[in-house]
Coordinates of C-alpha atoms in Angstrom, one line a residue:
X219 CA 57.1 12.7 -25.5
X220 CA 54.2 14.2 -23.3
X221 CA 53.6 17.3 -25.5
X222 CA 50.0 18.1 -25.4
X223 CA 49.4 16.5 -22.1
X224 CA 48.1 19.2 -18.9
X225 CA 48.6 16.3 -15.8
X226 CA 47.3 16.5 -12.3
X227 CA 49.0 13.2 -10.1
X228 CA 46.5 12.8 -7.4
X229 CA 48.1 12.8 -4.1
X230 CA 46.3 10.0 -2.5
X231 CA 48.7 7.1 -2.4
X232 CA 51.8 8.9 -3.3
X233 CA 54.3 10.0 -1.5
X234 CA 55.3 13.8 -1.4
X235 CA 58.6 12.6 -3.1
X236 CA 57.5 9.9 -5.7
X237 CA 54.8 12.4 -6.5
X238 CA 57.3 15.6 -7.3
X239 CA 59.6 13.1 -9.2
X240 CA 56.8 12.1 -11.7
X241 CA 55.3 15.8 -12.2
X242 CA 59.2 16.4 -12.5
X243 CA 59.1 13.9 -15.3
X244 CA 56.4 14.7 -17.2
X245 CA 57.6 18.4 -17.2
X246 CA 60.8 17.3 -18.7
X247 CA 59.7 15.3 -21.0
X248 CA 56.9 18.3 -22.6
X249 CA 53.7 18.1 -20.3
X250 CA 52.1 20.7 -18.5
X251 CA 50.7 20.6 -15.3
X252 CA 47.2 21.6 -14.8
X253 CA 46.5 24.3 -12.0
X254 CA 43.5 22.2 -10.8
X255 CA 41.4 19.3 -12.3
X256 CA 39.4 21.2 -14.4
X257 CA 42.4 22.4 -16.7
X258 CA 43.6 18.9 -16.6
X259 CA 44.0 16.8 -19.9
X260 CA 45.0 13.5 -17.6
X261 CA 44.8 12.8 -14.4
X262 CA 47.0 9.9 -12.8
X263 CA 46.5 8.3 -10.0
X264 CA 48.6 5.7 -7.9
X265 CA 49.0 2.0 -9.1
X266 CA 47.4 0.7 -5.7
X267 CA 44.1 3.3 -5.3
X268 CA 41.0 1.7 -5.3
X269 CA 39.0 3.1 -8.5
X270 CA 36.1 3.8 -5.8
X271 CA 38.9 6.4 -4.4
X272 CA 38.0 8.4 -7.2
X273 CA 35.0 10.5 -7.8
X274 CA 35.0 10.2 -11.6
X275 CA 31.4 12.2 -11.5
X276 CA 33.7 16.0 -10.8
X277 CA 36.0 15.3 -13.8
X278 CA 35.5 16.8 -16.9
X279 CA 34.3 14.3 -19.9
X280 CA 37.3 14.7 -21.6
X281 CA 40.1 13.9 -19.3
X282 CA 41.8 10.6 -19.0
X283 CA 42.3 8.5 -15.7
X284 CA 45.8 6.6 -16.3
X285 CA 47.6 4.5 -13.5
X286 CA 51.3 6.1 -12.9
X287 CA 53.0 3.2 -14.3
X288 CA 51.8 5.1 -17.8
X289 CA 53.7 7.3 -17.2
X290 CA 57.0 4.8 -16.3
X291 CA 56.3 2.5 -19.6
X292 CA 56.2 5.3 -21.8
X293 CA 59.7 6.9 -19.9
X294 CA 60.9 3.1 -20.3
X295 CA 60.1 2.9 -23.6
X296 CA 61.2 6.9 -24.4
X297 CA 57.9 7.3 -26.4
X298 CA 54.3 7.9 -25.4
X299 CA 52.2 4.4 -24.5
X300 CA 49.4 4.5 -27.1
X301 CA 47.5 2.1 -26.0
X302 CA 46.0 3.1 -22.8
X303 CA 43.6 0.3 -22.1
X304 CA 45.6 -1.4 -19.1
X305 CA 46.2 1.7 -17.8
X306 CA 42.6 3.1 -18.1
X307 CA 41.0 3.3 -14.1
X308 CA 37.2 3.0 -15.3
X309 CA 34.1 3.9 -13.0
X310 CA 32.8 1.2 -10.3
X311 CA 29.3 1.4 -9.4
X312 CA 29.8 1.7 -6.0
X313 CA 32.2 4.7 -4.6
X314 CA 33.6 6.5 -1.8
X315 CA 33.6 10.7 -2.4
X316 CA 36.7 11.2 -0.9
X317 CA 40.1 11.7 -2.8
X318 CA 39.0 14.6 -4.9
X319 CA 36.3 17.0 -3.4
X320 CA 38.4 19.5 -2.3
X321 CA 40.5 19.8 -5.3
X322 CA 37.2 21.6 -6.8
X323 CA 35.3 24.2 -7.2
X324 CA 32.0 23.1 -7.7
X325 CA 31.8 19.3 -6.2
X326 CA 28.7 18.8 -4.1
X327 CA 30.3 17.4 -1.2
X328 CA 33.0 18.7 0.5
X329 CA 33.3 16.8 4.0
X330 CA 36.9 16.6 4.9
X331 CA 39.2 13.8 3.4
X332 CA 40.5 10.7 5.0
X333 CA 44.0 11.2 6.3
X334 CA 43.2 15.2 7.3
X335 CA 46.4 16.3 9.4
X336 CA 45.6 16.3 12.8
X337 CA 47.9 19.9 12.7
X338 CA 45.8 21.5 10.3
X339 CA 44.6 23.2 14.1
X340 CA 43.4 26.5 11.6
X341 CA 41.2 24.2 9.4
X342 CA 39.7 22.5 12.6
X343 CA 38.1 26.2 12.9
X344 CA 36.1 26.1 9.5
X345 CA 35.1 22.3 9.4
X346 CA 31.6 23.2 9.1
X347 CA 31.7 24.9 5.6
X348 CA 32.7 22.0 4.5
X349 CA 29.8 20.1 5.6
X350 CA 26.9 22.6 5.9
X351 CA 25.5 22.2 2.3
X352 CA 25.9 18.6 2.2
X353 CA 25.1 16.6 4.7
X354 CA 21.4 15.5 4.9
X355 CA 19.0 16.9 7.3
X356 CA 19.5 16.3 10.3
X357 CA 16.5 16.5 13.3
X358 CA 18.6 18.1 16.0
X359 CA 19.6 21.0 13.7
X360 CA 17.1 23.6 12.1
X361 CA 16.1 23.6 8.8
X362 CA 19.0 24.2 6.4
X363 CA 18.8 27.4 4.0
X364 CA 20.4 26.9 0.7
X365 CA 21.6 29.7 -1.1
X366 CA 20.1 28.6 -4.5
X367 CA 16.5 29.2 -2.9
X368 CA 17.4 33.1 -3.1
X369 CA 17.5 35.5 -6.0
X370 CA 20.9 36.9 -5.9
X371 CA 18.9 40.5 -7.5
X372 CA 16.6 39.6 -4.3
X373 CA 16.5 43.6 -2.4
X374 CA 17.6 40.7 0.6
X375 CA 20.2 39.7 -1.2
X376 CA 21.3 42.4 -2.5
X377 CA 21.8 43.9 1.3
X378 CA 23.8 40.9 1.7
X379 CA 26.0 42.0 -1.0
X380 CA 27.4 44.2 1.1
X381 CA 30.2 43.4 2.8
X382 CA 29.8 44.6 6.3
X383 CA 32.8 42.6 7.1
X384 CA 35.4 43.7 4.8
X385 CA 38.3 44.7 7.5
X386 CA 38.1 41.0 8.6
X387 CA 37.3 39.1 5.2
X388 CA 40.2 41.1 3.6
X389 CA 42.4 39.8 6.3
X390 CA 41.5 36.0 6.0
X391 CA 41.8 36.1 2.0
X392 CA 45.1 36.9 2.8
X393 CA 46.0 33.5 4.2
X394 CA 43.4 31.8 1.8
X395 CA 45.2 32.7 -0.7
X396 CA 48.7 31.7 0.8
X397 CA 47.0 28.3 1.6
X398 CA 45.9 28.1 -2.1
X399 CA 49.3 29.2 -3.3
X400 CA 51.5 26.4 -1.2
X401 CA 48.9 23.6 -2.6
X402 CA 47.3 23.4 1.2
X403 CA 43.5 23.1 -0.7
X404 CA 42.1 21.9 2.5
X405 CA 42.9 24.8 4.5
X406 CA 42.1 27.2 1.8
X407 CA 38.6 26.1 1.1
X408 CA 38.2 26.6 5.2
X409 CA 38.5 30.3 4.7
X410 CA 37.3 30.5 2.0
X411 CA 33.8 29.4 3.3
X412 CA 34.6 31.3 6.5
X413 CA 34.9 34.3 4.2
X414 CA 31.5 33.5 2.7
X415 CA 29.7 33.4 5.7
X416 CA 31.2 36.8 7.0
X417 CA 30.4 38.3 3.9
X418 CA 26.8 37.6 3.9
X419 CA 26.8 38.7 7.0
X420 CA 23.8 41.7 7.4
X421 CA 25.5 43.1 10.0
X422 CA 29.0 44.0 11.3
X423 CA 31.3 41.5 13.7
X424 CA 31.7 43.8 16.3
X425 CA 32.8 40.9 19.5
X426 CA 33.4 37.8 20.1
X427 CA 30.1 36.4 20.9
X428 CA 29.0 38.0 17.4
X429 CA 30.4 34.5 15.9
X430 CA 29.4 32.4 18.1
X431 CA 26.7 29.9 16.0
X432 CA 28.4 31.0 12.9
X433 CA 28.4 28.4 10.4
X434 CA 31.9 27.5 9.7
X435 CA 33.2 29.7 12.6
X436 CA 35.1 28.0 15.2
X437 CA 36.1 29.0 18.2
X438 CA 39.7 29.2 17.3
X439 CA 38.9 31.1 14.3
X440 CA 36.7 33.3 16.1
X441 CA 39.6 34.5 18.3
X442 CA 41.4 35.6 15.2
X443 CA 38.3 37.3 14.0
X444 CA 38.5 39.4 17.3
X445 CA 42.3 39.9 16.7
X446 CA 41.4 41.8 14.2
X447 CA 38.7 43.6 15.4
X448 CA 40.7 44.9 18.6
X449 CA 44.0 45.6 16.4
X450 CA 42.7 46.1 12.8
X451 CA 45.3 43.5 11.7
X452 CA 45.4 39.7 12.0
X453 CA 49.8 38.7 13.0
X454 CA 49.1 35.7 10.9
X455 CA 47.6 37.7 7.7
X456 CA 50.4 40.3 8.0
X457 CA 53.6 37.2 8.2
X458 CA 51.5 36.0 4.8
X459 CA 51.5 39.2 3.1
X460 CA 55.8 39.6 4.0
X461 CA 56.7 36.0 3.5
X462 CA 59.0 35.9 0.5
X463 CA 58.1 32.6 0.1
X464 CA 54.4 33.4 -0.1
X465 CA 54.4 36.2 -1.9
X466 CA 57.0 34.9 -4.9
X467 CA 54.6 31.6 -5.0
X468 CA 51.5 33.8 -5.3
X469 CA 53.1 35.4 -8.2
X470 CA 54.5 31.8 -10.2
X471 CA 50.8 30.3 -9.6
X472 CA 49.3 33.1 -11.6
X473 CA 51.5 32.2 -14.4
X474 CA 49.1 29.6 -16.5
X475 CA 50.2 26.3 -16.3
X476 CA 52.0 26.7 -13.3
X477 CA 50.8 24.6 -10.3
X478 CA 51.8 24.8 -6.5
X479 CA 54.3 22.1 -7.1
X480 CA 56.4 24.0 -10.0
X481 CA 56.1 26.9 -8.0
X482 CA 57.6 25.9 -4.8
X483 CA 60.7 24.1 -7.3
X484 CA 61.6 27.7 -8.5
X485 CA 61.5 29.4 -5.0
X486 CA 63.9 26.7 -4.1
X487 CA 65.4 27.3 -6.8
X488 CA 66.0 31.3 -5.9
X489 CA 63.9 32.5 -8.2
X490 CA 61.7 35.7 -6.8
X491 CA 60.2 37.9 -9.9
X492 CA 58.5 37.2 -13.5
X493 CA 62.1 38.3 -14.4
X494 CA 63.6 35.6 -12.8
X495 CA 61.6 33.2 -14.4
X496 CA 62.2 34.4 -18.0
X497 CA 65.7 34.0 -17.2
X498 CA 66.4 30.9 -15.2
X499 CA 63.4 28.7 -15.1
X500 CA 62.7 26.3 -17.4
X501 CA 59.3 27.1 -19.3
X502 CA 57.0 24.2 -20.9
X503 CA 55.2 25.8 -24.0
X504 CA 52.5 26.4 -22.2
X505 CA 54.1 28.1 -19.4
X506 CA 56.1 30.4 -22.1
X507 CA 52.7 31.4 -23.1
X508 CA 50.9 32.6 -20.0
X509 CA 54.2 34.2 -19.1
X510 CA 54.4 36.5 -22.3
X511 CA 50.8 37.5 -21.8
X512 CA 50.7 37.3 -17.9
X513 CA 49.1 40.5 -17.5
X514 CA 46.7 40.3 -20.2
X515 CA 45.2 37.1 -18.6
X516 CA 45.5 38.2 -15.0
X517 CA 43.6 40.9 -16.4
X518 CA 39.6 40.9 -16.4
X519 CA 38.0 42.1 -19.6
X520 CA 34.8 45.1 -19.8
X521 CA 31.7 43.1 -21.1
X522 CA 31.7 44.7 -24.7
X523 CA 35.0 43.1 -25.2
X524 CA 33.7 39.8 -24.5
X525 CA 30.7 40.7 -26.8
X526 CA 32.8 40.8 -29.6
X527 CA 34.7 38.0 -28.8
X528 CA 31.6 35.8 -28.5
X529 CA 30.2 37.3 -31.8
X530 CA 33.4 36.1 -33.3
X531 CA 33.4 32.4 -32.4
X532 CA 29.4 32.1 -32.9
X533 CA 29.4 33.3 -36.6
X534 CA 32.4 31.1 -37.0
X535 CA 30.4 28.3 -35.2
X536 CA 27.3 29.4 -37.5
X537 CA 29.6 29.1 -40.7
X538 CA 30.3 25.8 -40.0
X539 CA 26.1 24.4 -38.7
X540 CA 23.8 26.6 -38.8
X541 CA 21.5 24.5 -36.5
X542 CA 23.7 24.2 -33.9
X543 CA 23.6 26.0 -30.1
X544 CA 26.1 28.1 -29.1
X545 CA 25.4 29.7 -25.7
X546 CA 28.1 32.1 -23.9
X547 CA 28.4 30.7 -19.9
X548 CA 30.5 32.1 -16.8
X549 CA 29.9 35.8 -15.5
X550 CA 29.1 36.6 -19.3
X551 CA 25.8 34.8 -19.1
X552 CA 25.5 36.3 -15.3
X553 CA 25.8 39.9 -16.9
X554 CA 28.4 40.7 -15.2
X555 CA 30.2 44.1 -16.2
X556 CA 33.6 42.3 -16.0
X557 CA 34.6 38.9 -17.2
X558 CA 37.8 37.1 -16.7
X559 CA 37.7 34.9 -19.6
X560 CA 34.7 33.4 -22.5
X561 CA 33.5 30.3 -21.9
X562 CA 31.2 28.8 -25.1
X563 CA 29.2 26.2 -25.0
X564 CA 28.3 24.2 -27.8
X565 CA 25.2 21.5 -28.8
X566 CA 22.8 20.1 -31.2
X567 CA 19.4 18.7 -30.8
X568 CA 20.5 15.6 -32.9
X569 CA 22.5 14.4 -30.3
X570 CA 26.0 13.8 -32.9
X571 CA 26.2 16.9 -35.4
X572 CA 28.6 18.8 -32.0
X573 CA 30.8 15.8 -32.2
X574 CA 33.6 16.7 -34.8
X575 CA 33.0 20.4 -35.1
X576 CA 35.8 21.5 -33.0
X577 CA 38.9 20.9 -34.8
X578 CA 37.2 23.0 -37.9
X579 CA 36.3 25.9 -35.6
X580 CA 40.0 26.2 -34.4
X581 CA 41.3 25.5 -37.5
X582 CA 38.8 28.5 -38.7
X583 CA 39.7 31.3 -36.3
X584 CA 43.0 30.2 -36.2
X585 CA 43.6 31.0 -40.0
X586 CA 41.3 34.3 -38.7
X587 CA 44.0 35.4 -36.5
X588 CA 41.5 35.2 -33.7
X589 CA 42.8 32.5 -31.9
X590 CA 46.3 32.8 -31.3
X591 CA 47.8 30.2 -28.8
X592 CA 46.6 26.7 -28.2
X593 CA 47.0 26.5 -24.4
X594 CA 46.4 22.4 -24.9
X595 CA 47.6 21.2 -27.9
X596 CA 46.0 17.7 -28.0
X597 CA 44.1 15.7 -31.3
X598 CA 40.9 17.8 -31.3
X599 CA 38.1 15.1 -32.5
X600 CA 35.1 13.7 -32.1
X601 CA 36.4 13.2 -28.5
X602 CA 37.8 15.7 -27.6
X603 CA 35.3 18.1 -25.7
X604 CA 37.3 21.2 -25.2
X605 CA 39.4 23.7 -26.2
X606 CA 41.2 25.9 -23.9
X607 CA 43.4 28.8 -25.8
X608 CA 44.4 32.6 -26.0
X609 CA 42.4 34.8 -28.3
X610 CA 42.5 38.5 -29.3
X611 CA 40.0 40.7 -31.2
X612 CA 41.5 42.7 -34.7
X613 CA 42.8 46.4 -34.1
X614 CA 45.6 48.2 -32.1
X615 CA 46.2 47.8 -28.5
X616 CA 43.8 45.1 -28.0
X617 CA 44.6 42.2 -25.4
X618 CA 44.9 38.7 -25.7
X619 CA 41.6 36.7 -23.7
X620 CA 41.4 33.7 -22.2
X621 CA 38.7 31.2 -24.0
X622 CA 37.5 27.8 -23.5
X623 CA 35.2 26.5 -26.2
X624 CA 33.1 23.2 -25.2
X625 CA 31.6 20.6 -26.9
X626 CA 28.8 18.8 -25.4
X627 CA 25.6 16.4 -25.9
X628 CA 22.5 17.8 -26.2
X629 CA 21.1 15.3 -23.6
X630 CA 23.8 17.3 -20.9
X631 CA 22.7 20.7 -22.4
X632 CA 20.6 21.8 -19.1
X633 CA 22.4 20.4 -16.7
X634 CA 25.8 21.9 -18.4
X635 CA 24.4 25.3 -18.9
X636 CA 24.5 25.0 -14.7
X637 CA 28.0 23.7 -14.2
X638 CA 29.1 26.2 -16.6
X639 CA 27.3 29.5 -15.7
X640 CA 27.9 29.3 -12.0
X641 CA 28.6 31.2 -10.0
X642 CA 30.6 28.6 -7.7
X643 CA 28.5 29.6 -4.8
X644 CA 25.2 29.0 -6.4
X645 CA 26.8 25.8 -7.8
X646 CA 27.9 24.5 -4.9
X647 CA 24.7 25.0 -3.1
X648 CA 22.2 23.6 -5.5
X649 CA 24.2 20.2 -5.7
X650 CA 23.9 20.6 -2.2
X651 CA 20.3 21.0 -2.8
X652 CA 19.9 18.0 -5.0
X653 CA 22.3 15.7 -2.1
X654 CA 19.9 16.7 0.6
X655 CA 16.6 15.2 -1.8
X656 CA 18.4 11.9 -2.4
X657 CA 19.6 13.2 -5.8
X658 CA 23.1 13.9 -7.8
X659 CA 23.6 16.9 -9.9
X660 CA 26.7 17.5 -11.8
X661 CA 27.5 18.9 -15.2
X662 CA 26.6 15.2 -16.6
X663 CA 22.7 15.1 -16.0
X664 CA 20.3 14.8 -12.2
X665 CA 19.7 11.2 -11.1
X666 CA 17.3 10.1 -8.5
X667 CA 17.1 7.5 -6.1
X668 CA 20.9 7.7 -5.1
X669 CA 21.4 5.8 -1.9
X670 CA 24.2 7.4 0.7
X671 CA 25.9 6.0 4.0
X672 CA 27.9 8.4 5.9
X673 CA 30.2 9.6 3.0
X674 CA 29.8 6.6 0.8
X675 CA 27.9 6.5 -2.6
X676 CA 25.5 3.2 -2.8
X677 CA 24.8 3.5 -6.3
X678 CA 24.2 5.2 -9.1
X679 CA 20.5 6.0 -9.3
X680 CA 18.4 6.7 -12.5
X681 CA 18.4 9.6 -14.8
X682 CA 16.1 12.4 -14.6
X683 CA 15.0 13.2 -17.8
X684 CA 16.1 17.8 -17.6
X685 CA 15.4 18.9 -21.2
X686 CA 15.8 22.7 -20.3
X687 CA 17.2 24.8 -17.3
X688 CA 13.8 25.0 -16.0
X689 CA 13.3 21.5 -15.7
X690 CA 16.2 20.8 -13.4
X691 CA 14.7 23.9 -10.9
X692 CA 11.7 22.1 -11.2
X693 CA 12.7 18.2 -9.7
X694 CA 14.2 20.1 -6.7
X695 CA 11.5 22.4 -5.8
X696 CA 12.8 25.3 -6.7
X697 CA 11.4 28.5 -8.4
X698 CA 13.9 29.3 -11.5
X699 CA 16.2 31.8 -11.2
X700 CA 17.9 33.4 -14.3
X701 CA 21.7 33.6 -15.1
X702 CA 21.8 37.0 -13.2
X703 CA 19.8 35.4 -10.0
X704 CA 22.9 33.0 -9.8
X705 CA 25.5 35.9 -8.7
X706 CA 25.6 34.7 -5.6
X707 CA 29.7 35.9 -4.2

């Protein structure tokens, strides 16, 4: 019934209980769910939550925003609702940034959400990441630095680069990633920006009053930094890395299509290993997929590798228009020597000729033997923006890739080239940037004039016309920095 479907059920609103029941639902009837919003095909969200609970801005053009009871109609009526229109949550003009800012990557505010557990006492320590590239200036504090303003090839920079911190950040990723693995995304991106900070650190954390003024350290965080500086080990990090629970979750959430949620069910379950999953669990298409070729996706690529993979799916795209623009994005376009998947961008100067190319370019590797599993198997058409899938170059012994292939108008071009290049950090930071000038930046376009109130969006603004990369440095008043001057860690 819900084949083709990658869901993410927004938490705000739902009970822990009603939520599990419906992502147990859609499971059982064929859906996948989606690690994180950006892999997501729909997104529900509660029957009751405001639509201005929803920061439409972060989604990706191509996902749908469906009320729950979608999901109870079609289950009522054992087939899929077609007609989506009274179950379509559309934009307001006016909105609070709240409900999903910390389920990404790349949002440009992450101030903490309504309803924060008061317990979260870890968290408390790292409030300020959250809020030190957002917020706007304030006179009491000085100036802020963002890290968009530097070259990451900068000689500066590149000292940075060094991690002179490395027996304490090593320690903190450890619960990071726990937090991430358990589906506790507040407290994960707490140390994760408490990583960031120590690792751009130019010198090493040698006491305790070495962190105090630390953005995003806290005092409570700074006594476990000086744990581990006096033992070498953090008792925290070290339960984390021997928790069974921890450690077989880590494992299921690496699995593609396998989310915090489905996770914890098969630990409960008694399931430990890959092993046990092959044999017990049971597997969504998707999930059968990034199980087979778990290691080959876990697995980053050497950059020659992606070369030919790009040079693949851009004579293909060729073939089909010559005129239109294919540009390779992520740590590809950063020129990285690794990459852990290709991400293609597509686009045309017309404005339309990008619009139904992308169910002919599958259909055209596919037949090539290039592509060989749809991750997302969804009606690829004029709107449908992306393609997410497995791919693997001709010859023996070669692996199978991860590859998203994109779709967008040429009026997003620069402002997508951003999103998608990255890195996160640099990302992050120059939507900060923008928020600080009285702007918005996302993968959509730059607008101007946007009025704030604490953590409420007024309105909308207006466009900023950004033909080219350059342009969008330019409105914020910074000099350009290359693909490679984004590598920011």
């Amino acid at each position: 019934m819900f084949s083709g479907i990658v869901a993410f059920v927004l938490p705000n609103g739902i009970g822990k209980q009603r939520r599990q029941l419906l992502e147990n639902q859609l499971v059982k009837n064929g859906a996948a769910l989606a690690t994180d919003l950006l892999t997501a095909t729909h997104v529900f969200a509660d029957d009751d939550l405001p639509a201005d609970r929803i920061d439409f801005a972060t989604l990706p053009e191509c996902v749908s925003v469906l009320r729950t009871r979608w999901i109870s109609h079609s289950l009522k009526s054992k087939q899929r609702v077609t007609d989506c229109a009274s179950y379509q949550i559309e934009q307001p003009v006016k909105k609070e940034r709240t409900s999903l800012k910390h389920h990404l990557d790349d949002t440009e505010s992450e101030s903490k959400p309504n309803g924060a557990s008061s317990k979260e006492e870890d968290a408390k320590d790292a409030t300020a990441a959250t809020t030190a590239d957002t917020d706007g200036p304030s006179p009491t504090k000085r100036p802020r630095h963002f890290i968009c303003e530097t070259s990451s090839s900068d000689a500066s920079a590149a000292s940075q680069r060094v991690n002179h911190n490395e027996h304490i950040t090593s320690q903190l990723q450890i619960l990071a990633d726990g937090y991430k693995s358990t589906n506790d995304k507040w407290r994960a991106l707490s140390y994760e920006k408490a990583i960031e900070t120590l690792k751009h650190l130019p010198r090493r954390i040698e006491s305790r009053e070495d962190c105090v003024g630390l953005r995003t350290i806290g005092a409570r965080l700074a006594e476990k930094i000086w744990e581990i500086c006096e033992s070498g080990s953090l008792r925290k990090a070290d339960e984390f890395a021997h928790n069974d629970k921890v450690v077989a979750m880590n494992l299921f959430a690496n699995i593609w299509g396998v989310g915090p949620t489905v996770a914890e069910q098969w630990y409960v379950q008694g399931l430990r290993t890959l092993d046990d999953v092959r044999e017990k669990a049971h597997l969504t298409r998707q999930q059968k997929i990034g199980l087979e070729h778990y290691d080959d996706i876990n697995q980053r690529m050497p950059r020659q590798e992606a070369t030919e993979i790009v040079n693949v799916v851009i004579d293909a795209i060729r073939a089909i228009n010559p005129n239109l623009i294919a540009v390779a994005c992520g740590s590809y376009r950063r020129e990285k020597e690794t990459c852990g998947d290709v991400d293609i961008l597509i686009t045309h100067k017309d404005g339309h000729s990008h619009e139904n190319i992308l169910g002919e370019l599958v259909a055209n590797l596919t037949q090539q033997g290039f592509l060989t599993d749809d991750l997302v198997e969804s009606n690829i058409d004029g709107n449908q923006h992306k393609y997410m899938g497995l791919c693997r170059l001709p010859g023996e012994n070669r692996h199978h890739r991860r590859i998203d292939i994109i779709t967008i108008p040429y009026d997003q071009y620069a402002t997508s080239l951003i999103y998608f290049t990255g890195s996160a950090h640099f990302t992050r930071s120059i939507y900060a940037k923008a928020k600080s000038m009285g702007m918005r930046l996302n993968q959509h376009g730059l607008r101007g004039g946007v009025m704030r109130q604490g953590g409420e969006q007024l309105n909308d603004g207006y466009p900023i016309e950004t033909p080219t990369e350059e342009s969008v440095f330019e409105a914020l008043g910074l000099p350009y920095r290359t693909p490679p001057e984004r590598d920011h860690p």
